[in-house]
């Protein structure tokens, strides 16, 4: 059941019993993992500000004690606090908490120090309109209330971080590798360049047009623009960190790195281009008749398709998804075969341990019009 919240901007001393009741409702439900559904009120941001003000006291007290165990975090906090904190501006405090919450996600060493962290990940607080009204108030948790069931990394959904399908199937190992990679970098100050900048950061015009600055057009212009830039920097950092971590994990599995999955296929393409310079050879050919599929290597002059069949195409390989993935690959390969035959395309399927001369011999025969079938298999199945 939705509870309507509506209170004026008052100090604690001016709160009525009804206001206190509404605030306690928010605070109570915020501490529990279930979603918090609140009917819209233009004063909702006030309640959140008060909640974060209460949280802040415990938060910073804990930081002063626990950060002594990890000095570089304390240094970072002090720099950010000194540069951007203003006792009269609540959003500045929230901003500091917001960025430290980001760091907590990617560092096991710091995550345990945040009492509210697990609760923030599980809660969902939202209004039905005028989201920007309490923009800064809920900003540092809005990455976390993603629908239940979606995995998060660095505060972002894994679907936004360009993690490969293989990486998504090894998330627990990937999370550990992210932490190892982060620690190995020894670069905790990913916002350091921003912190050292002049306070008078110009507000991006496009960002201003979003109406976020409507309520505080001058006073908070620098913090909004700073926040935009830092979020972009942080997102790129997390993306890069995830990519490096997954590549490190792939190496441990004796796999190629992300983007290097077509090494054998690319080598074959390069050799064919050198051997047949007179032919129009296309890498990753697409056509309407293929629909959403593509051909690894296509020789347009002689209507010949070449598909490199790695081991995941003919036997279950755990690192590629096992039996389930094999079933899918076989189905896709059969569909592609049918499309080739239907369009009178000659298909050469190349397997590991192939002999290059065997491929060139067949292509030469096709060029001379001496081929006698539409499907050729070259190489050995391991």
GROMACS .gro file of C-alpha atoms in nm:
model
  382
    1UNK     CA    1   0.000   0.000   0.000
    2UNK     CA    2   0.134   0.342  -0.097
    3UNK     CA    3   0.165   0.607   0.171
    4UNK     CA    4   0.128   0.970   0.071
    5UNK     CA    5   0.406   1.191   0.209
    6UNK     CA    6   0.372   1.568   0.217
    7UNK     CA    7   0.553   1.800   0.457
    8UNK     CA    8   0.690   2.153   0.444
    9UNK     CA    9   1.059   2.232   0.472
   10UNK     CA   10   1.088   2.270   0.849
   11UNK     CA   11   1.358   2.224   1.108
   12UNK     CA   12   1.338   1.935   1.353
   13UNK     CA   13   1.204   2.171   1.619
   14UNK     CA   14   0.912   2.269   1.396
   15UNK     CA   15   0.802   1.919   1.307
   16UNK     CA   16   0.448   1.825   1.398
   17UNK     CA   17   0.355   1.477   1.514
   18UNK     CA   18   0.226   1.404   1.164
   19UNK     CA   19   0.555   1.510   1.006
   20UNK     CA   20   0.749   1.292   1.249
   21UNK     CA   21   0.522   1.000   1.172
   22UNK     CA   22   0.580   1.039   0.798
   23UNK     CA   23   0.955   1.069   0.844
   24UNK     CA   24   0.969   0.763   1.069
   25UNK     CA   25   0.775   0.573   0.805
   26UNK     CA   26   1.041   0.648   0.544
   27UNK     CA   27   1.327   0.574   0.781
   28UNK     CA   28   1.178   0.246   0.901
   29UNK     CA   29   1.112   0.111   0.552
   30UNK     CA   30   1.441   0.237   0.417
   31UNK     CA   31   1.621   0.002   0.655
   32UNK     CA   32   1.442  -0.302   0.515
   33UNK     CA   33   1.518  -0.475   0.184
   34UNK     CA   34   1.168  -0.443   0.037
   35UNK     CA   35   1.094  -0.169  -0.211
   36UNK     CA   36   0.963   0.158  -0.074
   37UNK     CA   37   0.670   0.285  -0.280
   38UNK     CA   38   0.584   0.644  -0.204
   39UNK     CA   39   0.318   0.849  -0.376
   40UNK     CA   40   0.458   1.167  -0.524
   41UNK     CA   41   0.505   1.478  -0.312
   42UNK     CA   42   0.709   1.780  -0.414
   43UNK     CA   43   0.851   1.779  -0.059
   44UNK     CA   44   0.977   1.424  -0.078
   45UNK     CA   45   1.335   1.543  -0.125
   46UNK     CA   46   1.317   1.709   0.215
   47UNK     CA   47   1.250   1.376   0.384
   48UNK     CA   48   1.545   1.218   0.209
   49UNK     CA   49   1.770   1.505   0.305
   50UNK     CA   50   1.674   1.461   0.668
   51UNK     CA   51   1.730   1.087   0.644
   52UNK     CA   52   2.075   1.135   0.496
   53UNK     CA   53   2.156   1.397   0.755
   54UNK     CA   54   2.088   1.141   1.026
   55UNK     CA   55   2.285   0.877   0.838
   56UNK     CA   56   2.571   1.117   0.778
   57UNK     CA   57   2.656   1.160   1.145
   58UNK     CA   58   2.710   0.788   1.195
   59UNK     CA   59   2.869   0.757   0.854
   60UNK     CA   60   3.146   1.010   0.910
   61UNK     CA   61   3.208   0.899   1.266
   62UNK     CA   62   3.264   0.546   1.139
   63UNK     CA   63   3.488   0.672   0.860
   64UNK     CA   64   3.720   0.851   1.101
   65UNK     CA   65   3.772   0.529   1.294
   66UNK     CA   66   3.782   0.272   1.016
   67UNK     CA   67   3.976   0.470   0.758
   68UNK     CA   68   4.280   0.457   0.984
   69UNK     CA   69   4.315   0.099   0.865
   70UNK     CA   70   4.342   0.216   0.504
   71UNK     CA   71   4.524   0.554   0.508
   72UNK     CA   72   4.489   0.637   0.139
   73UNK     CA   73   4.111   0.636   0.171
   74UNK     CA   74   4.132   0.879   0.459
   75UNK     CA   75   4.355   1.107   0.254
   76UNK     CA   76   4.109   1.095  -0.034
   77UNK     CA   77   3.817   1.173   0.197
   78UNK     CA   78   3.997   1.467   0.356
   79UNK     CA   79   4.087   1.617   0.017
   80UNK     CA   80   3.736   1.585  -0.116
   81UNK     CA   81   3.582   1.704   0.210
   82UNK     CA   82   3.809   2.008   0.229
   83UNK     CA   83   3.758   2.105  -0.134
   84UNK     CA   84   3.385   2.061  -0.174
   85UNK     CA   85   3.215   2.027   0.162
   86UNK     CA   86   3.005   2.318   0.284
   87UNK     CA   87   2.825   2.290   0.618
   88UNK     CA   88   2.537   2.499   0.483
   89UNK     CA   89   2.495   2.296   0.168
   90UNK     CA   90   2.357   1.949   0.225
   91UNK     CA   91   2.411   1.836  -0.138
   92UNK     CA   92   2.787   1.869  -0.092
   93UNK     CA   93   2.776   1.621   0.195
   94UNK     CA   94   2.561   1.385  -0.006
   95UNK     CA   95   2.801   1.411  -0.295
   96UNK     CA   96   3.093   1.304  -0.078
   97UNK     CA   97   2.897   1.007   0.050
   98UNK     CA   98   2.790   0.926  -0.305
   99UNK     CA   99   3.142   0.896  -0.437
  100UNK     CA  100   3.271   0.703  -0.139
  101UNK     CA  101   2.982   0.462  -0.187
  102UNK     CA  102   3.102   0.412  -0.543
  103UNK     CA  103   3.448   0.323  -0.423
  104UNK     CA  104   3.309   0.082  -0.169
  105UNK     CA  105   3.156  -0.134  -0.440
  106UNK     CA  106   3.488  -0.210  -0.604
  107UNK     CA  107   3.699  -0.259  -0.296
  108UNK     CA  108   3.649  -0.544  -0.052
  109UNK     CA  109   3.880  -0.365   0.190
  110UNK     CA  110   3.643  -0.075   0.227
  111UNK     CA  111   3.301  -0.229   0.171
  112UNK     CA  112   3.272  -0.364   0.525
  113UNK     CA  113   3.317  -0.013   0.666
  114UNK     CA  114   2.988   0.110   0.524
  115UNK     CA  115   2.705   0.020   0.755
  116UNK     CA  116   2.438   0.124   0.508
  117UNK     CA  117   2.589  -0.030   0.199
  118UNK     CA  118   2.394  -0.356   0.186
  119UNK     CA  119   2.072  -0.175   0.269
  120UNK     CA  120   2.129   0.081  -0.004
  121UNK     CA  121   2.179  -0.192  -0.261
  122UNK     CA  122   1.851  -0.359  -0.170
  123UNK     CA  123   1.624  -0.056  -0.131
  124UNK     CA  124   1.432   0.120  -0.401
  125UNK     CA  125   1.311   0.472  -0.335
  126UNK     CA  126   1.143   0.670  -0.609
  127UNK     CA  127   0.877   0.929  -0.683
  128UNK     CA  128   0.635   0.923  -0.971
  129UNK     CA  129   0.725   1.259  -1.124
  130UNK     CA  130   0.959   1.553  -1.080
  131UNK     CA  131   1.257   1.323  -1.028
  132UNK     CA  132   1.494   1.618  -1.057
  133UNK     CA  133   1.339   1.788  -0.757
  134UNK     CA  134   1.534   1.568  -0.519
  135UNK     CA  135   1.806   1.479  -0.770
  136UNK     CA  136   2.107   1.512  -0.542
  137UNK     CA  137   1.921   1.364  -0.249
  138UNK     CA  138   1.869   1.029  -0.415
  139UNK     CA  139   2.159   1.036  -0.660
  140UNK     CA  140   2.400   0.829  -0.460
  141UNK     CA  141   2.153   0.543  -0.432
  142UNK     CA  142   1.992   0.557  -0.772
  143UNK     CA  143   2.254   0.326  -0.921
  144UNK     CA  144   2.169   0.062  -0.661
  145UNK     CA  145   1.789   0.022  -0.666
  146UNK     CA  146   1.800  -0.169  -0.994
  147UNK     CA  147   1.526  -0.432  -1.016
  148UNK     CA  148   1.600  -0.731  -0.801
  149UNK     CA  149   1.785  -1.005  -0.982
  150UNK     CA  150   2.015  -0.780  -1.187
  151UNK     CA  151   2.379  -0.817  -1.088
  152UNK     CA  152   2.572  -0.501  -1.008
  153UNK     CA  153   2.939  -0.420  -1.042
  154UNK     CA  154   3.082  -0.085  -0.945
  155UNK     CA  155   2.727   0.035  -0.887
  156UNK     CA  156   2.629  -0.034  -1.249
  157UNK     CA  157   2.428  -0.316  -1.399
  158UNK     CA  158   2.658  -0.570  -1.563
  159UNK     CA  159   2.453  -0.517  -1.878
  160UNK     CA  160   2.596  -0.164  -1.902
  161UNK     CA  161   2.961  -0.262  -1.860
  162UNK     CA  162   3.017  -0.459  -2.183
  163UNK     CA  163   3.106  -0.773  -1.991
  164UNK     CA  164   3.108  -1.070  -2.229
  165UNK     CA  165   2.856  -1.353  -2.202
  166UNK     CA  166   3.137  -1.572  -2.072
  167UNK     CA  167   3.217  -1.313  -1.804
  168UNK     CA  168   2.852  -1.298  -1.696
  169UNK     CA  169   2.859  -1.674  -1.641
  170UNK     CA  170   3.163  -1.639  -1.413
  171UNK     CA  171   3.050  -1.337  -1.212
  172UNK     CA  172   3.172  -1.454  -0.872
  173UNK     CA  173   3.522  -1.509  -1.006
  174UNK     CA  174   3.501  -1.186  -1.203
  175UNK     CA  175   3.404  -0.986  -0.893
  176UNK     CA  176   3.709  -1.123  -0.711
  177UNK     CA  177   3.930  -1.046  -1.009
  178UNK     CA  178   3.798  -0.689  -1.022
  179UNK     CA  179   3.906  -0.639  -0.662
  180UNK     CA  180   4.247  -0.795  -0.731
  181UNK     CA  181   4.294  -0.579  -1.038
  182UNK     CA  182   4.186  -0.267  -0.852
  183UNK     CA  183   4.431  -0.338  -0.568
  184UNK     CA  184   4.713  -0.410  -0.812
  185UNK     CA  185   4.668  -0.076  -0.985
  186UNK     CA  186   4.747   0.114  -0.664
  187UNK     CA  187   4.560   0.417  -0.800
  188UNK     CA  188   4.283   0.494  -0.552
  189UNK     CA  189   4.252   0.857  -0.653
  190UNK     CA  190   4.047   0.823  -0.969
  191UNK     CA  191   3.889   1.163  -0.906
  192UNK     CA  192   4.216   1.322  -0.799
  193UNK     CA  193   4.250   1.535  -1.111
  194UNK     CA  194   3.902   1.672  -1.054
  195UNK     CA  195   3.953   1.742  -0.686
  196UNK     CA  196   4.257   1.954  -0.763
  197UNK     CA  197   4.069   2.165  -1.015
  198UNK     CA  198   3.941   2.513  -0.949
  199UNK     CA  199   3.608   2.528  -0.769
  200UNK     CA  200   3.457   2.741  -1.042
  201UNK     CA  201   3.388   2.461  -1.286
  202UNK     CA  202   3.168   2.582  -1.568
  203UNK     CA  203   2.833   2.409  -1.588
  204UNK     CA  204   2.777   2.219  -1.912
  205UNK     CA  205   2.502   2.392  -2.112
  206UNK     CA  206   2.337   2.067  -2.217
  207UNK     CA  207   2.331   1.958  -1.857
  208UNK     CA  208   2.170   2.288  -1.755
  209UNK     CA  209   1.891   2.231  -2.004
  210UNK     CA  210   1.779   1.923  -1.814
  211UNK     CA  211   1.624   2.152  -1.550
  212UNK     CA  212   1.834   1.999  -1.273
  213UNK     CA  213   1.960   2.344  -1.183
  214UNK     CA  214   1.610   2.488  -1.157
  215UNK     CA  215   1.604   2.502  -0.780
  216UNK     CA  216   1.962   2.618  -0.723
  217UNK     CA  217   2.070   2.790  -1.049
  218UNK     CA  218   2.377   2.971  -0.914
  219UNK     CA  219   2.464   2.835  -0.573
  220UNK     CA  220   2.520   2.475  -0.679
  221UNK     CA  221   2.618   2.512  -1.045
  222UNK     CA  222   2.974   2.398  -0.985
  223UNK     CA  223   2.880   2.085  -0.791
  224UNK     CA  224   2.631   1.972  -1.055
  225UNK     CA  225   2.881   2.010  -1.338
  226UNK     CA  226   3.153   1.850  -1.128
  227UNK     CA  227   2.920   1.561  -1.055
  228UNK     CA  228   2.844   1.510  -1.424
  229UNK     CA  229   3.211   1.503  -1.518
  230UNK     CA  230   3.310   1.278  -1.229
  231UNK     CA  231   3.033   1.030  -1.311
  232UNK     CA  232   3.158   1.007  -1.668
  233UNK     CA  233   3.514   0.957  -1.548
  234UNK     CA  234   3.406   0.697  -1.294
  235UNK     CA  235   3.198   0.504  -1.546
  236UNK     CA  236   3.490   0.486  -1.789
  237UNK     CA  237   3.715   0.377  -1.504
  238UNK     CA  238   3.479   0.094  -1.404
  239UNK     CA  239   3.443  -0.011  -1.768
  240UNK     CA  240   3.820  -0.026  -1.810
  241UNK     CA  241   3.862  -0.204  -1.477
  242UNK     CA  242   3.606  -0.470  -1.571
  243UNK     CA  243   3.767  -0.525  -1.910
  244UNK     CA  244   4.114  -0.566  -1.758
  245UNK     CA  245   3.978  -0.797  -1.486
  246UNK     CA  246   3.795  -1.020  -1.733
  247UNK     CA  247   4.102  -1.045  -1.954
  248UNK     CA  248   4.308  -1.146  -1.650
  249UNK     CA  249   4.050  -1.411  -1.565
  250UNK     CA  250   4.042  -1.538  -1.924
  251UNK     CA  251   4.419  -1.582  -1.919
  252UNK     CA  252   4.383  -1.804  -1.611
  253UNK     CA  253   4.141  -2.018  -1.815
  254UNK     CA  254   4.387  -2.029  -2.107
  255UNK     CA  255   4.144  -1.829  -2.317
  256UNK     CA  256   4.204  -1.543  -2.555
  257UNK     CA  257   4.135  -1.191  -2.434
  258UNK     CA  258   3.817  -1.001  -2.518
  259UNK     CA  259   3.825  -0.903  -2.882
  260UNK     CA  260   4.082  -1.168  -2.968
  261UNK     CA  261   3.830  -1.447  -3.015
  262UNK     CA  262   3.875  -1.437  -3.392
  263UNK     CA  263   4.252  -1.486  -3.391
  264UNK     CA  264   4.253  -1.810  -3.593
  265UNK     CA  265   3.978  -1.683  -3.818
  266UNK     CA  266   4.160  -1.353  -3.875
  267UNK     CA  267   4.488  -1.531  -3.950
  268UNK     CA  268   4.311  -1.745  -4.207
  269UNK     CA  269   4.152  -1.437  -4.365
  270UNK     CA  270   4.490  -1.260  -4.385
  271UNK     CA  271   4.658  -1.561  -4.548
  272UNK     CA  272   4.379  -1.600  -4.804
  273UNK     CA  273   4.400  -1.232  -4.900
  274UNK     CA  274   4.775  -1.271  -4.960
  275UNK     CA  275   4.734  -1.594  -5.155
  276UNK     CA  276   4.444  -1.470  -5.372
  277UNK     CA  277   4.503  -1.093  -5.417
  278UNK     CA  278   4.285  -1.095  -5.728
  279UNK     CA  279   3.975  -1.207  -5.536
  280UNK     CA  280   3.734  -0.988  -5.340
  281UNK     CA  281   3.757  -1.148  -4.995
  282UNK     CA  282   3.539  -1.004  -4.719
  283UNK     CA  283   3.584  -1.055  -4.344
  284UNK     CA  284   3.256  -1.084  -4.150
  285UNK     CA  285   3.026  -1.066  -4.449
  286UNK     CA  286   2.663  -0.963  -4.399
  287UNK     CA  287   2.374  -0.979  -4.643
  288UNK     CA  288   1.994  -0.968  -4.634
  289UNK     CA  289   1.966  -1.341  -4.693
  290UNK     CA  290   2.178  -1.402  -4.381
  291UNK     CA  291   1.938  -1.192  -4.171
  292UNK     CA  292   2.106  -1.141  -3.830
  293UNK     CA  293   2.388  -1.386  -3.900
  294UNK     CA  294   2.718  -1.327  -4.080
  295UNK     CA  295   2.979  -1.528  -4.270
  296UNK     CA  296   3.330  -1.541  -4.121
  297UNK     CA  297   3.501  -1.509  -4.460
  298UNK     CA  298   3.322  -1.460  -4.791
  299UNK     CA  299   3.474  -1.468  -5.140
  300UNK     CA  300   3.232  -1.263  -5.341
  301UNK     CA  301   3.373  -1.343  -5.688
  302UNK     CA  302   3.299  -1.714  -5.654
  303UNK     CA  303   3.008  -1.712  -5.406
  304UNK     CA  304   3.206  -1.907  -5.148
  305UNK     CA  305   3.164  -1.885  -4.771
  306UNK     CA  306   3.430  -1.999  -4.525
  307UNK     CA  307   3.337  -2.068  -4.164
  308UNK     CA  308   3.602  -2.135  -3.900
  309UNK     CA  309   3.464  -2.401  -3.665
  310UNK     CA  310   3.634  -2.374  -3.327
  311UNK     CA  311   3.598  -2.659  -3.079
  312UNK     CA  312   3.287  -2.500  -2.924
  313UNK     CA  313   3.106  -2.575  -3.252
  314UNK     CA  314   3.133  -2.954  -3.226
  315UNK     CA  315   3.189  -3.045  -2.860
  316UNK     CA  316   3.090  -2.906  -2.518
  317UNK     CA  317   3.355  -2.667  -2.388
  318UNK     CA  318   3.295  -2.544  -2.034
  319UNK     CA  319   3.457  -2.204  -2.079
  320UNK     CA  320   3.225  -2.137  -2.375
  321UNK     CA  321   2.906  -2.240  -2.196
  322UNK     CA  322   2.926  -2.620  -2.203
  323UNK     CA  323   2.656  -2.845  -2.346
  324UNK     CA  324   2.389  -2.574  -2.353
  325UNK     CA  325   2.607  -2.345  -2.565
  326UNK     CA  326   2.701  -2.635  -2.795
  327UNK     CA  327   2.334  -2.703  -2.861
  328UNK     CA  328   2.280  -2.339  -2.952
  329UNK     CA  329   2.589  -2.330  -3.177
  330UNK     CA  330   2.482  -2.641  -3.366
  331UNK     CA  331   2.138  -2.494  -3.423
  332UNK     CA  332   2.284  -2.167  -3.554
  333UNK     CA  333   2.534  -2.350  -3.777
  334UNK     CA  334   2.256  -2.561  -3.929
  335UNK     CA  335   2.049  -2.250  -3.998
  336UNK     CA  336   2.348  -2.087  -4.167
  337UNK     CA  337   2.414  -2.403  -4.372
  338UNK     CA  338   2.053  -2.407  -4.489
  339UNK     CA  339   2.074  -2.040  -4.591
  340UNK     CA  340   2.392  -2.104  -4.791
  341UNK     CA  341   2.241  -2.400  -4.977
  342UNK     CA  342   1.921  -2.209  -5.040
  343UNK     CA  343   2.118  -1.924  -5.198
  344UNK     CA  344   2.358  -2.154  -5.389
  345UNK     CA  345   2.658  -2.047  -5.180
  346UNK     CA  346   2.948  -2.292  -5.154
  347UNK     CA  347   3.038  -2.348  -4.787
  348UNK     CA  348   3.386  -2.446  -4.668
  349UNK     CA  349   3.393  -2.542  -4.299
  350UNK     CA  350   3.743  -2.516  -4.155
  351UNK     CA  351   3.829  -2.704  -3.834
  352UNK     CA  352   4.139  -2.685  -3.610
  353UNK     CA  353   4.463  -2.842  -3.739
  354UNK     CA  354   4.364  -2.762  -4.097
  355UNK     CA  355   4.619  -2.763  -4.379
  356UNK     CA  356   4.616  -2.430  -4.561
  357UNK     CA  357   4.708  -2.589  -4.896
  358UNK     CA  358   4.389  -2.797  -4.879
  359UNK     CA  359   4.183  -2.479  -4.857
  360UNK     CA  360   4.362  -2.304  -5.143
  361UNK     CA  361   4.328  -2.614  -5.360
  362UNK     CA  362   3.951  -2.621  -5.315
  363UNK     CA  363   3.919  -2.246  -5.377
  364UNK     CA  364   4.126  -2.278  -5.696
  365UNK     CA  365   3.900  -2.559  -5.819
  366UNK     CA  366   3.592  -2.349  -5.746
  367UNK     CA  367   3.750  -2.060  -5.942
  368UNK     CA  368   3.802  -2.291  -6.237
  369UNK     CA  369   3.446  -2.423  -6.214
  370UNK     CA  370   3.564  -2.774  -6.121
  371UNK     CA  371   3.389  -2.813  -5.787
  372UNK     CA  372   3.139  -3.098  -5.753
  373UNK     CA  373   2.961  -3.017  -5.425
  374UNK     CA  374   2.843  -2.727  -5.211
  375UNK     CA  375   2.984  -2.823  -4.869
  376UNK     CA  376   3.349  -2.899  -4.787
  377UNK     CA  377   3.499  -2.991  -4.449
  378UNK     CA  378   3.872  -2.929  -4.392
  379UNK     CA  379   4.076  -2.999  -4.081
  380UNK     CA  380   4.047  -3.230  -3.781
  381UNK     CA  381   3.802  -3.241  -3.493
  382UNK     CA  382   3.999  -3.260  -3.167
   0.00000   0.00000   0.00000
